[in-house]
CSV table of C-alpha atoms and ligand atoms in Angstrom, one decimal:
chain,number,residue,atom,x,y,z
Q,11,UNK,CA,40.9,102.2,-22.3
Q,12,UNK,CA,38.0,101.6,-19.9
Q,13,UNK,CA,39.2,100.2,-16.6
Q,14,UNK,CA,41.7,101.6,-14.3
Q,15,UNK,CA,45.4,102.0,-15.4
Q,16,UNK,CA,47.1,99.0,-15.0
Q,17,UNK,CA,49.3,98.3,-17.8
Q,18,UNK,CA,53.1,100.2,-18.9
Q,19,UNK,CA,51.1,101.3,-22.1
Q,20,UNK,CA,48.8,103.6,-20.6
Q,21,UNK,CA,51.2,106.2,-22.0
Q,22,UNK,CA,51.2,105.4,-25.2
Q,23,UNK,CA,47.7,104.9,-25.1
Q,24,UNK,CA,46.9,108.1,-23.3
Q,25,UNK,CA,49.4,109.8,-26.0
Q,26,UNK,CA,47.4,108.0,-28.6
Q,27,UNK,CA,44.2,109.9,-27.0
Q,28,UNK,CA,45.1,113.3,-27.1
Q,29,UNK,CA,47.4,113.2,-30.2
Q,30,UNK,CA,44.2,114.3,-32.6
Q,31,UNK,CA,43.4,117.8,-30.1
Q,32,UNK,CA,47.3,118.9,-30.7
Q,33,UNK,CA,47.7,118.2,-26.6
Q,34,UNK,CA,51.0,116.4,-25.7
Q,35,UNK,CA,51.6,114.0,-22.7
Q,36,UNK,CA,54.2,116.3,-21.3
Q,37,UNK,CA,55.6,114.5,-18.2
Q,38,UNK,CA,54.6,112.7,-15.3
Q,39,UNK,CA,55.2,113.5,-11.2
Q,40,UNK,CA,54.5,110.6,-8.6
Q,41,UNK,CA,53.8,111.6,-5.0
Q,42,UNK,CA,55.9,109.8,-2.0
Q,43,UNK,CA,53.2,108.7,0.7
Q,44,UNK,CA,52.8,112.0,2.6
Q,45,UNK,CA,53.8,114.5,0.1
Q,46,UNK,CA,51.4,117.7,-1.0
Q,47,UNK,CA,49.4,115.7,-3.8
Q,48,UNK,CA,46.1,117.2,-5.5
Q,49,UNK,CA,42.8,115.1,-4.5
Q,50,UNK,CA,41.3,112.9,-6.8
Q,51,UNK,CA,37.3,112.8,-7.7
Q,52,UNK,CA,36.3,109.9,-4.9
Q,53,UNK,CA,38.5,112.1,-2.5
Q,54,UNK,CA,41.3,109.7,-2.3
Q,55,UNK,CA,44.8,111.1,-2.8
Q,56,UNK,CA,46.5,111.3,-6.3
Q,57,UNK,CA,49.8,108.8,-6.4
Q,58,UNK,CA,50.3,110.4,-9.7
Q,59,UNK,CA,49.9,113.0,-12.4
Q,60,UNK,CA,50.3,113.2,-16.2
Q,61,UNK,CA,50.5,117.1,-17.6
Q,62,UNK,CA,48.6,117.8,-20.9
Q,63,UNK,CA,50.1,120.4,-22.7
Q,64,UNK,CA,50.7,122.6,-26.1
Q,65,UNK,CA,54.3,122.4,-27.9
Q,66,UNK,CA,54.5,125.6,-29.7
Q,67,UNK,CA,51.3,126.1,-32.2
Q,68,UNK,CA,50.2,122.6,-31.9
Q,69,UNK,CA,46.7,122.7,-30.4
Q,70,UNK,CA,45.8,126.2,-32.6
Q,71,UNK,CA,44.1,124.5,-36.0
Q,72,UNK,CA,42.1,121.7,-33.2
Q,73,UNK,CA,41.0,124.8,-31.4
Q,74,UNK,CA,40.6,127.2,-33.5
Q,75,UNK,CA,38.4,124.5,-36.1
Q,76,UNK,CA,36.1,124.3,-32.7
Q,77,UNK,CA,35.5,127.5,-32.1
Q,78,UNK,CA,34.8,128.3,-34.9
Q,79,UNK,CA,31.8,125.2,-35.3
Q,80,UNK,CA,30.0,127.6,-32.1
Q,81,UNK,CA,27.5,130.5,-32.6
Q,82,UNK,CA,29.1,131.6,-29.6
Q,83,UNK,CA,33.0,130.9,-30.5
Q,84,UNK,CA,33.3,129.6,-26.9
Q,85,UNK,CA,32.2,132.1,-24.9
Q,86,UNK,CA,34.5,134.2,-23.2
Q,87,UNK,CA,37.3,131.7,-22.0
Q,88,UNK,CA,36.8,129.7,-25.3
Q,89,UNK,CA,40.1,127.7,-24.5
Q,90,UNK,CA,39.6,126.9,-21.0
Q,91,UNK,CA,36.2,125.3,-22.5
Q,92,UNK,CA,37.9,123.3,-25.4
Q,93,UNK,CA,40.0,122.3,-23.3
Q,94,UNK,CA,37.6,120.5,-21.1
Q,95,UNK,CA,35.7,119.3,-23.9
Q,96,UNK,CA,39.0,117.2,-25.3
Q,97,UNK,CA,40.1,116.5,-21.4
Q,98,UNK,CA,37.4,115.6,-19.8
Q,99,UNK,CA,36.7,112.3,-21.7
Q,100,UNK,CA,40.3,110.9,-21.8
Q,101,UNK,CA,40.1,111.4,-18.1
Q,102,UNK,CA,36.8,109.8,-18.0
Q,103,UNK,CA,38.4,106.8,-20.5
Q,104,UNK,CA,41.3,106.3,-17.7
Q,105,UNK,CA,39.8,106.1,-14.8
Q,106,UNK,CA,41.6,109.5,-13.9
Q,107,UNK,CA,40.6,113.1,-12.4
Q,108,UNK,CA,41.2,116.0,-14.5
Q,109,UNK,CA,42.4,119.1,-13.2
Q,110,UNK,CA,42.6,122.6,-15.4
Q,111,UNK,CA,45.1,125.1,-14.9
Q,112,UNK,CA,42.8,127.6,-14.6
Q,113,UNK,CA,40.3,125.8,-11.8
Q,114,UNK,CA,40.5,127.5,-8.3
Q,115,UNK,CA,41.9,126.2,-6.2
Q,116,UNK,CA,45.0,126.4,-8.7
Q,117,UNK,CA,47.0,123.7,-8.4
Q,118,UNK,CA,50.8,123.9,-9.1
Q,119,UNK,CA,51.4,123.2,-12.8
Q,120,UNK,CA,54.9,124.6,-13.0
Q,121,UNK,CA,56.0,123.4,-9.7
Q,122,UNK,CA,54.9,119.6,-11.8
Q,123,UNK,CA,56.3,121.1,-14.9
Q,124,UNK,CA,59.8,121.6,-13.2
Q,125,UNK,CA,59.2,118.3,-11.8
Q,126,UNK,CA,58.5,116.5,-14.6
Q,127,UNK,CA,60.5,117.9,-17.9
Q,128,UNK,CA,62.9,119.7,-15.5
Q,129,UNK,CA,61.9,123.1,-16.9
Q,130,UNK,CA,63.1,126.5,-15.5
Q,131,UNK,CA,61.5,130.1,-14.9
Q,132,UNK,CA,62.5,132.6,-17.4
Q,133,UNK,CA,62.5,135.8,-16.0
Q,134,UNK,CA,58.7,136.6,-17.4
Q,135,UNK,CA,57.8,133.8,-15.0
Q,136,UNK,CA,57.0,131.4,-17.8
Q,137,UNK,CA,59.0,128.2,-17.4
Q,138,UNK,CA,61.4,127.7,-21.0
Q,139,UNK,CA,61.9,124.4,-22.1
Q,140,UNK,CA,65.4,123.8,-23.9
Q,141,UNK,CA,63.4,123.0,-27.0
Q,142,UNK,CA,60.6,124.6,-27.3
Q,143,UNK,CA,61.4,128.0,-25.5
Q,144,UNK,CA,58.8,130.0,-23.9
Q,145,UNK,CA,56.2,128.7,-26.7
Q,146,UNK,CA,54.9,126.1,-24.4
Q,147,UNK,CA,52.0,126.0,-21.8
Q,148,UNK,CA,49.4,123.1,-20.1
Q,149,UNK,CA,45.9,122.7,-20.9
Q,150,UNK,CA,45.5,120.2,-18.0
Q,151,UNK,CA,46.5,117.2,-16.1
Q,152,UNK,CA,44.9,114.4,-15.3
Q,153,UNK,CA,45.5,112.5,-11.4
Q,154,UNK,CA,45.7,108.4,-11.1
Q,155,UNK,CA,45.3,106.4,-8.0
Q,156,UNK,CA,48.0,104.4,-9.0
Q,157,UNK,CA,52.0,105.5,-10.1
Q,158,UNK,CA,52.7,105.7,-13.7
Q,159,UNK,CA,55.8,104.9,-15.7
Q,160,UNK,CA,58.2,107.7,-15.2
Q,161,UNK,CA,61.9,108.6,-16.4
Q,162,UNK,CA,63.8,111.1,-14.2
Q,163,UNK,CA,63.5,114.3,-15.5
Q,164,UNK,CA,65.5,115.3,-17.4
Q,165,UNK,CA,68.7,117.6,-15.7
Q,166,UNK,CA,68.3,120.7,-18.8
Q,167,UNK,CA,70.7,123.5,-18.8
Q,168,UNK,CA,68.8,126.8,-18.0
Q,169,UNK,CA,69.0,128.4,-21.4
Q,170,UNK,CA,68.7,131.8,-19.7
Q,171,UNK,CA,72.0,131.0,-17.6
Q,172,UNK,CA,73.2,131.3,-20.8
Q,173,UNK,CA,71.4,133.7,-23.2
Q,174,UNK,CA,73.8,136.4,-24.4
Q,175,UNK,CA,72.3,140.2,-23.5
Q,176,UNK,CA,68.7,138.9,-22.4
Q,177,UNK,CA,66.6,140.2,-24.4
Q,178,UNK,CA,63.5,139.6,-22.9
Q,179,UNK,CA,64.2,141.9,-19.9
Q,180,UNK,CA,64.7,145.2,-22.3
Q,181,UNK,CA,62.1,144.7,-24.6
Q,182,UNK,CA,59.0,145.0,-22.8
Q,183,UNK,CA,57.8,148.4,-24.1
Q,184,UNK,CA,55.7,149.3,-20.8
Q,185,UNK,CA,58.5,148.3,-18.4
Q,186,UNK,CA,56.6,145.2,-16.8
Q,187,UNK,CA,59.3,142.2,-16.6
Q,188,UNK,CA,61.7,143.9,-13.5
Q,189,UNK,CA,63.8,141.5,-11.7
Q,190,UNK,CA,61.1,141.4,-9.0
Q,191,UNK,CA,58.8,139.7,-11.3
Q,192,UNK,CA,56.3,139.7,-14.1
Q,193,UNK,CA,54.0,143.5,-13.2
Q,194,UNK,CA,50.5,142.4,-14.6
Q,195,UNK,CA,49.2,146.2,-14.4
Q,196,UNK,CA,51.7,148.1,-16.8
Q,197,UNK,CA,51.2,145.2,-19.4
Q,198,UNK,CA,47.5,146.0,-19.2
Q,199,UNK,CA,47.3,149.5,-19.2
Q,200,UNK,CA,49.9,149.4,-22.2
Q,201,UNK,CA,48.0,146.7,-24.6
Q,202,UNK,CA,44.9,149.1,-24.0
Q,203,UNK,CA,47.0,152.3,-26.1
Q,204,UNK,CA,47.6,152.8,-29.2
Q,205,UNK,CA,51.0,151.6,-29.0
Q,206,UNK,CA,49.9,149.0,-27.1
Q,207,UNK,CA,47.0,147.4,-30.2
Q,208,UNK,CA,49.4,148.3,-32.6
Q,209,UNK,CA,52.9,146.2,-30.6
Q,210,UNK,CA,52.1,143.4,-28.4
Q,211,UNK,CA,48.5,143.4,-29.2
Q,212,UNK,CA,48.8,142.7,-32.7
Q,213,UNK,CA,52.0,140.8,-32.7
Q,214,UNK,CA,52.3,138.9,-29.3
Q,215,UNK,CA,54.1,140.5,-25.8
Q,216,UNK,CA,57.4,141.3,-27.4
Q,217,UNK,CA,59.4,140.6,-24.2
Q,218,UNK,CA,58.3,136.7,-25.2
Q,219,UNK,CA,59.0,137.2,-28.7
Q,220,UNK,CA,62.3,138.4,-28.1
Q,221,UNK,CA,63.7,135.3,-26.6
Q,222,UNK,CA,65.7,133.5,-29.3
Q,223,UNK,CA,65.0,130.1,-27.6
Q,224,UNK,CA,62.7,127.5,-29.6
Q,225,UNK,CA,61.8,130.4,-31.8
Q,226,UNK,CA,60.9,127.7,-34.2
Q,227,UNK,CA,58.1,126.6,-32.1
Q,228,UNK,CA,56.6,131.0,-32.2
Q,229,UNK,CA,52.6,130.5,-31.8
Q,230,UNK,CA,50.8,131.3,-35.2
Q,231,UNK,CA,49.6,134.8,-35.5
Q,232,UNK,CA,46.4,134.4,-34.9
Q,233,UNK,CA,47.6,132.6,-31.8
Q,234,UNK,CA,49.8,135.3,-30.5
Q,235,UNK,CA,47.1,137.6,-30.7
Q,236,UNK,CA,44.0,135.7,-29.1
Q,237,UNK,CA,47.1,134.7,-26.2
Q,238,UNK,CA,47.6,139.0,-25.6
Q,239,UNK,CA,43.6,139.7,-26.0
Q,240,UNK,CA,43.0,137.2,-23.4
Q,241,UNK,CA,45.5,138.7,-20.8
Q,242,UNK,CA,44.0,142.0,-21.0
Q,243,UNK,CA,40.3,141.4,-19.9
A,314,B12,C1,47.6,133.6,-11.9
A,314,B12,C2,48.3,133.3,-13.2
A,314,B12,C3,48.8,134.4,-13.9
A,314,B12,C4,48.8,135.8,-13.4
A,314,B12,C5,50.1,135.9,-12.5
A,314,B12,C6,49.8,136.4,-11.1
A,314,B12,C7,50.9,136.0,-10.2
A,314,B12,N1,51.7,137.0,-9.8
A,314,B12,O1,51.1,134.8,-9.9
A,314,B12,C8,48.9,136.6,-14.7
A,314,B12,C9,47.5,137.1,-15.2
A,314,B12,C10,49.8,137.9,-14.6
A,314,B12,C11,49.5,135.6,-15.7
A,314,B12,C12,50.0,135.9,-16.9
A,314,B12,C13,50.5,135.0,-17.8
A,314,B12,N2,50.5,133.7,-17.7
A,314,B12,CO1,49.8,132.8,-16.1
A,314,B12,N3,49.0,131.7,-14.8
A,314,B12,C14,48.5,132.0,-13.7
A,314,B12,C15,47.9,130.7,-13.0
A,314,B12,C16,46.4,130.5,-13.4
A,314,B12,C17,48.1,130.5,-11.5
A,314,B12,C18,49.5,130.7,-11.0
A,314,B12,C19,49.5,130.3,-9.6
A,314,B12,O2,49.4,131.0,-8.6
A,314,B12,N4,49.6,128.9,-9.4
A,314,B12,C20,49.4,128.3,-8.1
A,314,B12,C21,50.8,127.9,-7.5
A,314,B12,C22,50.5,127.1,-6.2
A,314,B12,O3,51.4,127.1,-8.5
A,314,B12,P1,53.0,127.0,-8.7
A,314,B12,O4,53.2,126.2,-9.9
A,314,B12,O5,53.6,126.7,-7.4
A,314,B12,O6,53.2,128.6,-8.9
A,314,B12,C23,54.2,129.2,-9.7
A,314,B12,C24,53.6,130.4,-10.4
A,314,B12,O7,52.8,131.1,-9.5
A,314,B12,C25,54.8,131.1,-10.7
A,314,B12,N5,54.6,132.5,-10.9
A,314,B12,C26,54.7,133.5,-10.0
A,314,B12,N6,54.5,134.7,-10.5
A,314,B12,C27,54.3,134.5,-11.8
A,314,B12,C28,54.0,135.4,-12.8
A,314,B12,C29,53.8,135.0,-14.1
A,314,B12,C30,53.5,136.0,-15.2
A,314,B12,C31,53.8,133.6,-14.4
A,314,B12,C32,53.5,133.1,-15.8
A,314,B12,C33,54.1,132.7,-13.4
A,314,B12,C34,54.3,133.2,-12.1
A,314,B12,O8,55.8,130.8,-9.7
A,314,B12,C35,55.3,129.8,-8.9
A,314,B12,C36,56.4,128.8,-8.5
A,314,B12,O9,56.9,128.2,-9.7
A,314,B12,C37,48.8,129.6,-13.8
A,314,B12,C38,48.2,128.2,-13.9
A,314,B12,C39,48.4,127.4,-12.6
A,314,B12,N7,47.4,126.7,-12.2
A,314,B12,O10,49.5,127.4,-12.1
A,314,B12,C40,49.1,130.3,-15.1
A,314,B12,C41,50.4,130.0,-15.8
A,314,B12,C42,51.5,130.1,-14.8
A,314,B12,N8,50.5,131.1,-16.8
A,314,B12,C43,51.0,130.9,-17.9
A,314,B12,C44,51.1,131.8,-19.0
A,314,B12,C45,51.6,131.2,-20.3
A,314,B12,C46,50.9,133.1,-18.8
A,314,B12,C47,51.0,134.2,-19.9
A,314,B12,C48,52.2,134.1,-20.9
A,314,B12,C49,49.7,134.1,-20.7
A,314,B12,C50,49.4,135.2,-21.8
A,314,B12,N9,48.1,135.3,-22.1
A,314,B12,O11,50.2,135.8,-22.4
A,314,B12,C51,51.1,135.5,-19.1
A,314,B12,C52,52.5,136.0,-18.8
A,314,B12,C53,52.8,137.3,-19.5
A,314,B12,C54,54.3,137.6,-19.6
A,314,B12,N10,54.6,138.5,-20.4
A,314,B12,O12,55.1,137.0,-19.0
A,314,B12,C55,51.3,129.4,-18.0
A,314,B12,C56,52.8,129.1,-17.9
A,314,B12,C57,53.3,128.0,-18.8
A,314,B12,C58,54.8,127.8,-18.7
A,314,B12,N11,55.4,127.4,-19.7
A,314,B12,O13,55.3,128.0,-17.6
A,314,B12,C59,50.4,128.8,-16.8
A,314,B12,C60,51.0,127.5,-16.2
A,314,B12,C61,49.0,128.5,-17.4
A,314,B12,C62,49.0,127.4,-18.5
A,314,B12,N12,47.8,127.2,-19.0
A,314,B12,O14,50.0,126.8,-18.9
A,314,B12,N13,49.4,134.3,-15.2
């Protein structure tokens, strides 16, 4: 694609892009004149945005084949990098202004997220998709000048409303999921023990794990563990 979306098939086209990197179109919001919308790279105002994002382990075997082609594995946020590298050129190929979930200034990705695929927040703060659970996250989005094709979102059943006993909130072994929300400190100071390296460390937070939801969709292993190293630096 090379000029500036125009035609119903940019999502099949843009689906077509990202499909070889593991990355999934995951929804799209359009902005009402007026409303909060992120700015675009000529400093116009986004009409739209389409959310990038991993369904269970689906970007691990692009990524991890990446990093491991680098002397350097990717530095020390190698998949805020990767994901750049695969964004950055579909953007460039639409005509579009990519925008990272971890940039400052963050912008809202689950507020979209909720917007788009009508996802909920667990009580970790992670949204859960009906599907796919808790194994689901964005590795970007990219903003149009123009609206895209959009369905409504869909109107899910929380599967938490439903979720018999909860595990997630009694299986956090350093007490950080209270009903006040996700406490980033505890989880820290308890992957840094022994218990810690040898539970959530090595296996994946097992407050996540414990949610029977889309457990199909689990991260690999190796997944799980890169996911817990990164959230204690
Ligand atoms: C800062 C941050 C954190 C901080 C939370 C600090 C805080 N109290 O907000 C910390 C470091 C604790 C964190 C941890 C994790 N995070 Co985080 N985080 C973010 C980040 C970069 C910014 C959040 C934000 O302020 N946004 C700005 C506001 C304007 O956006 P918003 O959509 O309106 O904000 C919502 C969030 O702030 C949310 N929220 C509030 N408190 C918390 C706490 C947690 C733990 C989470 C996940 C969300 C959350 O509620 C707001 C309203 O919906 C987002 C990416 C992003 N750009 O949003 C990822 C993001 C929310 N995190 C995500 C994930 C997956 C995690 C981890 C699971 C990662 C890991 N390595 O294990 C852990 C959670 C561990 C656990 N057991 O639950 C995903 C969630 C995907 C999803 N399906 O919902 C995001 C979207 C990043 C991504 N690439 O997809 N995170």
């Amino acid at each position: 694609m090379t000029g500036p979306v125009t035609s119903n098939d940019v999502l099949s086209e843009l689906r077509a892009a990202l499909a070889p990197h593991g990355v999934f179109l995951r929804g799209v919001v359009n902005f009402a004149d007026g409303e909060a919308a992120p700015t675009l790279g000529d400093g116009k105002v986004a009409r739209s945005v389409a959310l990038l994002g991993n369904v269970g382990g689906s970007i691990w075997p692009a990524f991890d084949h990446w990093r491991n082609s680098l002397p350097d594995r990717g530095g020390e946020h190698p998949l805020d990098v990767w994901s750049k590298v695969v964004i950055e050129p579909v953007a460039r190929a639409f005509c579009a202004t990519a925008y990272f979930p971890s940039d400052p200034p963050w912008q809202p990705f689950q507020q979209w997220a909720m917007r788009a695929e009508g996802l909920k927040a667990s009580p970790l703060g992670i949204l859960i998709h009906p599907q796919y659970g808790l194994w689901n996250g964005y590795r970007g989005a990219l903003g149009f000048a123009q609206a895209l094709p959009s369905a409504a979102a869909p109107n899910h059943r929380h599967p938490c409303d439903h979720c018999p006993g909860k595990p997630c909130l009694s299986s956090c072994p350093a007490q950080a999921v209270l009903p006040s929300g996700f406490q980033i400190a505890p989880c820290r100071a308890h992957l840094k023990s022994m218990e810690g390296q040898g539970g959530c460390m090595a296996g994946g937070c097992l407050a996540r794990n414990a949610c029977p939801v889309g457990a199909a969709y689990r991260y690999p292993a190796q997944q799980l563990h890169f996911h817990m190293a990164s959230l204690s630096l």
